[in-house]
PDB file of C-alpha atoms in Angstrom:
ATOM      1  CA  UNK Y  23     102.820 146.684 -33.683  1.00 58.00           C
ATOM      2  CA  UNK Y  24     100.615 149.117 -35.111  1.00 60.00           C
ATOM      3  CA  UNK Y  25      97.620 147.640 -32.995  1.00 57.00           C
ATOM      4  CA  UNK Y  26      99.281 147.810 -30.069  1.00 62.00           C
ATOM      5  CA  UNK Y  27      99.551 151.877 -30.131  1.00 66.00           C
ATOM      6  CA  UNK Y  28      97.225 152.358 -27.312  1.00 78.00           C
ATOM      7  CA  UNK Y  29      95.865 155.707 -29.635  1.00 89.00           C
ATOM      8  CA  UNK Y  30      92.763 153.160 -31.211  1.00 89.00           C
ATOM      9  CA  UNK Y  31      90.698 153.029 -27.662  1.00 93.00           C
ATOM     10  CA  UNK Y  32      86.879 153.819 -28.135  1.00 96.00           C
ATOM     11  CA  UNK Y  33      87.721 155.515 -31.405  1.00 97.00           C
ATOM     12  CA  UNK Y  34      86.023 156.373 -34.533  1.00 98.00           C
ATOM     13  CA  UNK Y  35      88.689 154.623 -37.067  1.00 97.00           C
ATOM     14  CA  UNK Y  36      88.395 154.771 -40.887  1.00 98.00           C
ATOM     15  CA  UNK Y  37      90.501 152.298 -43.005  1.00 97.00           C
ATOM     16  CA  UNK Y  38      90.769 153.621 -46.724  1.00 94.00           C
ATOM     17  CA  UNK Y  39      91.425 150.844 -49.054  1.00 92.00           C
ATOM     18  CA  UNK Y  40      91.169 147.716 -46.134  1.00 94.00           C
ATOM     19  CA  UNK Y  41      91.383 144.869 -48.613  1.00 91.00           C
ATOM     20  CA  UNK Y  42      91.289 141.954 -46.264  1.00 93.00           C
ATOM     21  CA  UNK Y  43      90.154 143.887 -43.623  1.00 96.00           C
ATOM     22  CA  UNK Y  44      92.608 142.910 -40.943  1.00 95.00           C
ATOM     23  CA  UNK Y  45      94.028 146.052 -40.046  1.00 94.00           C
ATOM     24  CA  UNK Y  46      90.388 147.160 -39.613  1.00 97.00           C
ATOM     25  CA  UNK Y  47      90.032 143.830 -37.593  1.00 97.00           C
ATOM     26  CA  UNK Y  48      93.020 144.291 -35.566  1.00 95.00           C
ATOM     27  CA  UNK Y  49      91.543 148.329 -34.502  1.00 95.00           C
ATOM     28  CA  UNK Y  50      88.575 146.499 -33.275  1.00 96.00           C
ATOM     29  CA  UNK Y  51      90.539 144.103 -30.530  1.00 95.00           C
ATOM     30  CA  UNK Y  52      92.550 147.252 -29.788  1.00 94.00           C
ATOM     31  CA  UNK Y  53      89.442 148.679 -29.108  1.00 95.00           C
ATOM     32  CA  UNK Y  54      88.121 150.861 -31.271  1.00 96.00           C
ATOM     33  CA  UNK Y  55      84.762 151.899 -30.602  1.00 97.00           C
ATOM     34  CA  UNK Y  56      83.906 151.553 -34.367  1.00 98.00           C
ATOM     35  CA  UNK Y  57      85.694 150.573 -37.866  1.00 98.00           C
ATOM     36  CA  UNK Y  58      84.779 151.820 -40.884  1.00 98.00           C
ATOM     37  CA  UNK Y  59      85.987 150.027 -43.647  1.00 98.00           C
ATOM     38  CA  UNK Y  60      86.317 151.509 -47.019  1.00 97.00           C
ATOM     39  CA  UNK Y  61      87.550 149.725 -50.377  1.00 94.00           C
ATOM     40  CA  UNK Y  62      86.383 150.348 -53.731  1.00 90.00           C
ATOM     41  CA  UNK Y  63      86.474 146.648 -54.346  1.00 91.00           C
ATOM     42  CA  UNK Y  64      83.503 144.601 -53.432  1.00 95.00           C
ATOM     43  CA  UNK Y  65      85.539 141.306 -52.991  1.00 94.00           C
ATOM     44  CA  UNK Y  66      87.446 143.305 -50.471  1.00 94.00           C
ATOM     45  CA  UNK Y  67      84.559 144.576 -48.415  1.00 97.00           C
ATOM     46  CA  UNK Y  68      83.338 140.764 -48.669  1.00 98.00           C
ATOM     47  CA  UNK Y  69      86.557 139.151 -47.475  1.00 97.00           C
ATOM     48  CA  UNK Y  70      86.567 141.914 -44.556  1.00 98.00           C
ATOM     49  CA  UNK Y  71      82.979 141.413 -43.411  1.00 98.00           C
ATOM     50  CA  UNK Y  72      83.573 136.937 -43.516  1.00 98.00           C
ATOM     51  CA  UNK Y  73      87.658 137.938 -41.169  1.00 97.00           C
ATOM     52  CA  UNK Y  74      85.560 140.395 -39.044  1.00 98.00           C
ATOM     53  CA  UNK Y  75      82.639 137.543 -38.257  1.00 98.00           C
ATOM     54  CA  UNK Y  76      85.063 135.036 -37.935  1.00 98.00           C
ATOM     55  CA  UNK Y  77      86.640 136.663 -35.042  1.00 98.00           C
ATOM     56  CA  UNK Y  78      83.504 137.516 -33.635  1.00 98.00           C
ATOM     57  CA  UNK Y  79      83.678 141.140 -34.168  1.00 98.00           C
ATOM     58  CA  UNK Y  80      80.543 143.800 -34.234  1.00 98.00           C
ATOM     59  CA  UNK Y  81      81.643 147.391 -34.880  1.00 98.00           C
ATOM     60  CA  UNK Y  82      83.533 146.636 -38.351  1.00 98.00           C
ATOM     61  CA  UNK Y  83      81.414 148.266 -40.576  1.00 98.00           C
ATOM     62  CA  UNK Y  84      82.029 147.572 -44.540  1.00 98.00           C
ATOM     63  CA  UNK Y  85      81.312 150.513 -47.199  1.00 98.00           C
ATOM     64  CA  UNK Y  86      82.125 150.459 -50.713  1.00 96.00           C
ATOM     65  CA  UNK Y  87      83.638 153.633 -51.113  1.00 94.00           C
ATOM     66  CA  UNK Y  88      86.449 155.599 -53.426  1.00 87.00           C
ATOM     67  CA  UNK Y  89      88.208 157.481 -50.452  1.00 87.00           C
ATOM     68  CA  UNK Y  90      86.511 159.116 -47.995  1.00 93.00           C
ATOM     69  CA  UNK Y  91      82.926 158.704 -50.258  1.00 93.00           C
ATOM     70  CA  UNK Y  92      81.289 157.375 -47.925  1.00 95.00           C
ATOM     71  CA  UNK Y  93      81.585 158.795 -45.351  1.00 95.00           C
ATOM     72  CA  UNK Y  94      77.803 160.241 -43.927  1.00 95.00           C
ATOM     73  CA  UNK Y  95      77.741 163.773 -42.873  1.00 93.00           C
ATOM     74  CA  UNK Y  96      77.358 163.428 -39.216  1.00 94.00           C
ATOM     75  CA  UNK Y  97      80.192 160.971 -38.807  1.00 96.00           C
ATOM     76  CA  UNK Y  98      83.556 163.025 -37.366  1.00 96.00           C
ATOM     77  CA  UNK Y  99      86.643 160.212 -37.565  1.00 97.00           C
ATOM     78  CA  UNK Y 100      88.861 160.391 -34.689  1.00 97.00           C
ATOM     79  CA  UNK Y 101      91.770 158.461 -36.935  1.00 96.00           C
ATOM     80  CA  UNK Y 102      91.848 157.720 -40.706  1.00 96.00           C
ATOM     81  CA  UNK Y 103      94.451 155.153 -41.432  1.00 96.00           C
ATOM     82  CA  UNK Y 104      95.576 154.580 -45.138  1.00 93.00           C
ATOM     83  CA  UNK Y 105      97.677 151.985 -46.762  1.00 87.00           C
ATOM     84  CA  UNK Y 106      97.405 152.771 -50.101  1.00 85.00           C
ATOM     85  CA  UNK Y 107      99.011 151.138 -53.042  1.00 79.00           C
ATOM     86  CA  UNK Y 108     102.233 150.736 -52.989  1.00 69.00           C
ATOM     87  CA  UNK Y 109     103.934 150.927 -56.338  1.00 65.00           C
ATOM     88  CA  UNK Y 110     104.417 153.423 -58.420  1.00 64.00           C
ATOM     89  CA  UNK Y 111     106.377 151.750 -61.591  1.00 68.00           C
ATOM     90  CA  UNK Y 112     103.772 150.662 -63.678  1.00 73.00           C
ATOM     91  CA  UNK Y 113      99.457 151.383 -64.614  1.00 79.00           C
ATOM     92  CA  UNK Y 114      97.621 148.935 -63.159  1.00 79.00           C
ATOM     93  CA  UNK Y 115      96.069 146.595 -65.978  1.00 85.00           C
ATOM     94  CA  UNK Y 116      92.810 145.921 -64.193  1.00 81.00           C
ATOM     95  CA  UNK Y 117      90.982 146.581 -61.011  1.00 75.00           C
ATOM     96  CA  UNK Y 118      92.578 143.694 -58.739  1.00 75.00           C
ATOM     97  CA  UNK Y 119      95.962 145.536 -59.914  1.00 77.00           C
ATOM     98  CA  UNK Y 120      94.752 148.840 -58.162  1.00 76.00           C
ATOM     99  CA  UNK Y 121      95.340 147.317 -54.830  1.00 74.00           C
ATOM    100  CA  UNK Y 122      99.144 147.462 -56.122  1.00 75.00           C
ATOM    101  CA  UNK Y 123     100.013 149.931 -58.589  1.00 76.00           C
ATOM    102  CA  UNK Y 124      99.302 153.421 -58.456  1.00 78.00           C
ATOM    103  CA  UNK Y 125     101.483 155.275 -60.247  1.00 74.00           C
ATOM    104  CA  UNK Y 126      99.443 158.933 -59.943  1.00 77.00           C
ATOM    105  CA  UNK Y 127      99.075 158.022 -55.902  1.00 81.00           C
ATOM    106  CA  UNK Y 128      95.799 158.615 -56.963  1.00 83.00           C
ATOM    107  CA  UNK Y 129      94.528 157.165 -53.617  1.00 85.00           C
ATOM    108  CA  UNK Y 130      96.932 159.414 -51.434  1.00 86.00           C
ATOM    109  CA  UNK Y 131      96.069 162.615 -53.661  1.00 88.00           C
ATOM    110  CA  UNK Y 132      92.051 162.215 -53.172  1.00 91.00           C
ATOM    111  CA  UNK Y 133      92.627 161.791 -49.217  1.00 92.00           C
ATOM    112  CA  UNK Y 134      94.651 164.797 -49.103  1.00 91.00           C
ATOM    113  CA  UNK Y 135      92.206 166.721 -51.463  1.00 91.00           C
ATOM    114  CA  UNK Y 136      89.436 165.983 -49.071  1.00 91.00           C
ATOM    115  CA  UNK Y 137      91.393 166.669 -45.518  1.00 90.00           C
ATOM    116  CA  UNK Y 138      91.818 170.150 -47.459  1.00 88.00           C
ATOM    117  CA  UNK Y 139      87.808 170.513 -48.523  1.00 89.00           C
ATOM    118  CA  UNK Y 140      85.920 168.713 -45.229  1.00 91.00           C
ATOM    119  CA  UNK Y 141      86.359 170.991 -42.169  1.00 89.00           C
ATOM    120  CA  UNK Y 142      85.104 168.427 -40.397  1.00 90.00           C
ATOM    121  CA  UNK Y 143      88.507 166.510 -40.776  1.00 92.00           C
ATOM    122  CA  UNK Y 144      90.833 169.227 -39.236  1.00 88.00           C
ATOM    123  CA  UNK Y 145      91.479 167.423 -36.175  1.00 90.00           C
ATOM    124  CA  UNK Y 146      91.376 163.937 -37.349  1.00 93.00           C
ATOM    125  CA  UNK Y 147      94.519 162.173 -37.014  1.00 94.00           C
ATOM    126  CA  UNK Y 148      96.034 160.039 -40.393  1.00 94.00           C
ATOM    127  CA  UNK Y 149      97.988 157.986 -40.662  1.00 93.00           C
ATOM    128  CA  UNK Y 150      99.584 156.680 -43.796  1.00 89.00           C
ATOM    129  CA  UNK Y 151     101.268 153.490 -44.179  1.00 86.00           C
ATOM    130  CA  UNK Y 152     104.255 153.639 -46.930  1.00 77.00           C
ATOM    131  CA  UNK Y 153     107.641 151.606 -47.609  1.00 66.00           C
ATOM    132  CA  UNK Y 154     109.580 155.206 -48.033  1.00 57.00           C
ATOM    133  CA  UNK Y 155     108.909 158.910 -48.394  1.00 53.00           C
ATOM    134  CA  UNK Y 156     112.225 158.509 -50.515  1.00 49.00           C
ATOM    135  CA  UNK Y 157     110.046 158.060 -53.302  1.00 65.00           C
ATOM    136  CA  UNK Y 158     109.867 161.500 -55.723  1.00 68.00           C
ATOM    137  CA  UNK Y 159     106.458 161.012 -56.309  1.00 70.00           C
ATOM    138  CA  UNK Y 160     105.367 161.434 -52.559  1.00 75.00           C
ATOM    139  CA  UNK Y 161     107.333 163.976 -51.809  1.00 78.00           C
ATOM    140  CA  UNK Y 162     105.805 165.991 -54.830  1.00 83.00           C
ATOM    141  CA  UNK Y 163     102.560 165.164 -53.490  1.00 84.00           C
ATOM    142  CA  UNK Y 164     103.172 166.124 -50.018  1.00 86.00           C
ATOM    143  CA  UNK Y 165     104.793 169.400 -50.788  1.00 87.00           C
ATOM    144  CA  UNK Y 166     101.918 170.576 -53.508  1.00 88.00           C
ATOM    145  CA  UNK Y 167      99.462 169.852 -50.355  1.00 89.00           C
ATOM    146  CA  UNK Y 168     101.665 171.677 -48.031  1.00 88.00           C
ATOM    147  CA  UNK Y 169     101.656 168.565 -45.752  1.00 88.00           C
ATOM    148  CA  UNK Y 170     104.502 168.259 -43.535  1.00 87.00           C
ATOM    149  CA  UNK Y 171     104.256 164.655 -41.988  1.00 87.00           C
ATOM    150  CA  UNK Y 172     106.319 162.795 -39.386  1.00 87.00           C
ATOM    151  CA  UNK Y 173     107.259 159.089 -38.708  1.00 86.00           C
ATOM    152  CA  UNK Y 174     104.654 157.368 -36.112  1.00 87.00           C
ATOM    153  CA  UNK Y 175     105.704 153.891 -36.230  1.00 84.00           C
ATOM    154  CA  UNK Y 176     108.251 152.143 -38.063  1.00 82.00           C
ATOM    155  CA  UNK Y 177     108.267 148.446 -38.799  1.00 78.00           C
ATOM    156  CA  UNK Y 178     110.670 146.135 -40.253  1.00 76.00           C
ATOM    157  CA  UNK Y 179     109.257 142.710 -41.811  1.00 73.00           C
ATOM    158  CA  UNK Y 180     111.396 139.572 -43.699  1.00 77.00           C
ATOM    159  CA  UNK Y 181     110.345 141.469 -47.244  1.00 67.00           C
ATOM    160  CA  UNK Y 182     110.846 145.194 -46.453  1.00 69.00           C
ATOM    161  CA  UNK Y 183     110.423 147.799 -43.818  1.00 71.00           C
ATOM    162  CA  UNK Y 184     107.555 149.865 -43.509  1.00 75.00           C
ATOM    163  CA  UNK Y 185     106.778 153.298 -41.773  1.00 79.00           C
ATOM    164  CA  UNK Y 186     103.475 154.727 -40.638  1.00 83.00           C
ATOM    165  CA  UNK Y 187     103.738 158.305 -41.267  1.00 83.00           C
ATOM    166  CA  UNK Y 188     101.618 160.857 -39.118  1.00 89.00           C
ATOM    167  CA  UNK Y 189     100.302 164.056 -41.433  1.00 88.00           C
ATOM    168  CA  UNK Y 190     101.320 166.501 -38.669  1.00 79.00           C
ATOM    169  CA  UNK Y 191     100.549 170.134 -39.966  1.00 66.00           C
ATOM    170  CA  UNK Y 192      97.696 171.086 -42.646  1.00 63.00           C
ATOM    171  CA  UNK Y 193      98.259 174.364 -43.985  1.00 57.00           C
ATOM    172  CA  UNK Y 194      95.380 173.776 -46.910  1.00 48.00           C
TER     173      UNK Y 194
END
């Protein structure tokens, strides 16, 4: 559904944490005019690089990065997407368990701390996948940024429903 949004046409798209890589995939055949993939997990950026060659795919673009690291000074994204980990009830034990737990939204927190220190990111639309902004610990997180954000696209699976929420006013 989220690939379908016609917003990904000839667009500069990060992915923050793309693990498989197929949401970066799936911007490329909605057209993005390039991907960059960022994970802090080398088996990640491998598995993404093999889905995006399988499908034939040339402007996925793998980086190992923590956030937005990685990203070269001349390069403006036109749309960061993030699905970051998604639960906060435990530490994770090991690096593979980053991809689940984050209990400090550590991921979530560095984004926001860089949208508020790269000026260069003031118009860049992001998008942030999460289960529920019922959760305590986003809201905190939100609210010390001074984020206000607003549902984009909401999506209901087998297992659980999921919302991508837009950040829709910065007042770093």
């Amino acid at each position: 559904a989220v690939s379908q949004k016609p917003i990904w046409k000839d667009k500069l798209v990060v992915e923050l944490g793309t693990g498989s890589g197929i949401m970066a995939c799936l911007f490329s055949l909605a057209g993005s005019r390039k991907v960059l993939a960022f994970d802090i997990n080398p088996d990640a950026l491998a598995n993404t690089e093999e889905n995006a060659s399988r499908l034939g795919l040339t402007n996925v673009e793998t980086r190992l990065s923590n956030a937005l690291e990685a990203l070269e000074p001349n390069e403006k994204p036109d749309i960061i997407y993030c699905d970051p980990p998604f639960s906060t009830f435990r530490e994770p034990k090991n690096d593979l368990e980053k991809a689940f737990f984050d209990t400090k939204l550590e991921v979530v927190r560095s984004l926001l701390e860089t949208l508020e220190s790269d000026e260069r990111l003031s118009q860049t639309k992001v998008l942030l996948c999460l289960s529920s902004l019922a959760n305590a610990n986003e809201q905190q997180i939100f609210s010390e940024f001074k984020v206000e954000v607003k549902p984009f696209l909401t999506t209901t699976t087998p297992w659980a429903s999921f919302t991508l929420w837009e950040i829709v006013k910065k007042r770093f």
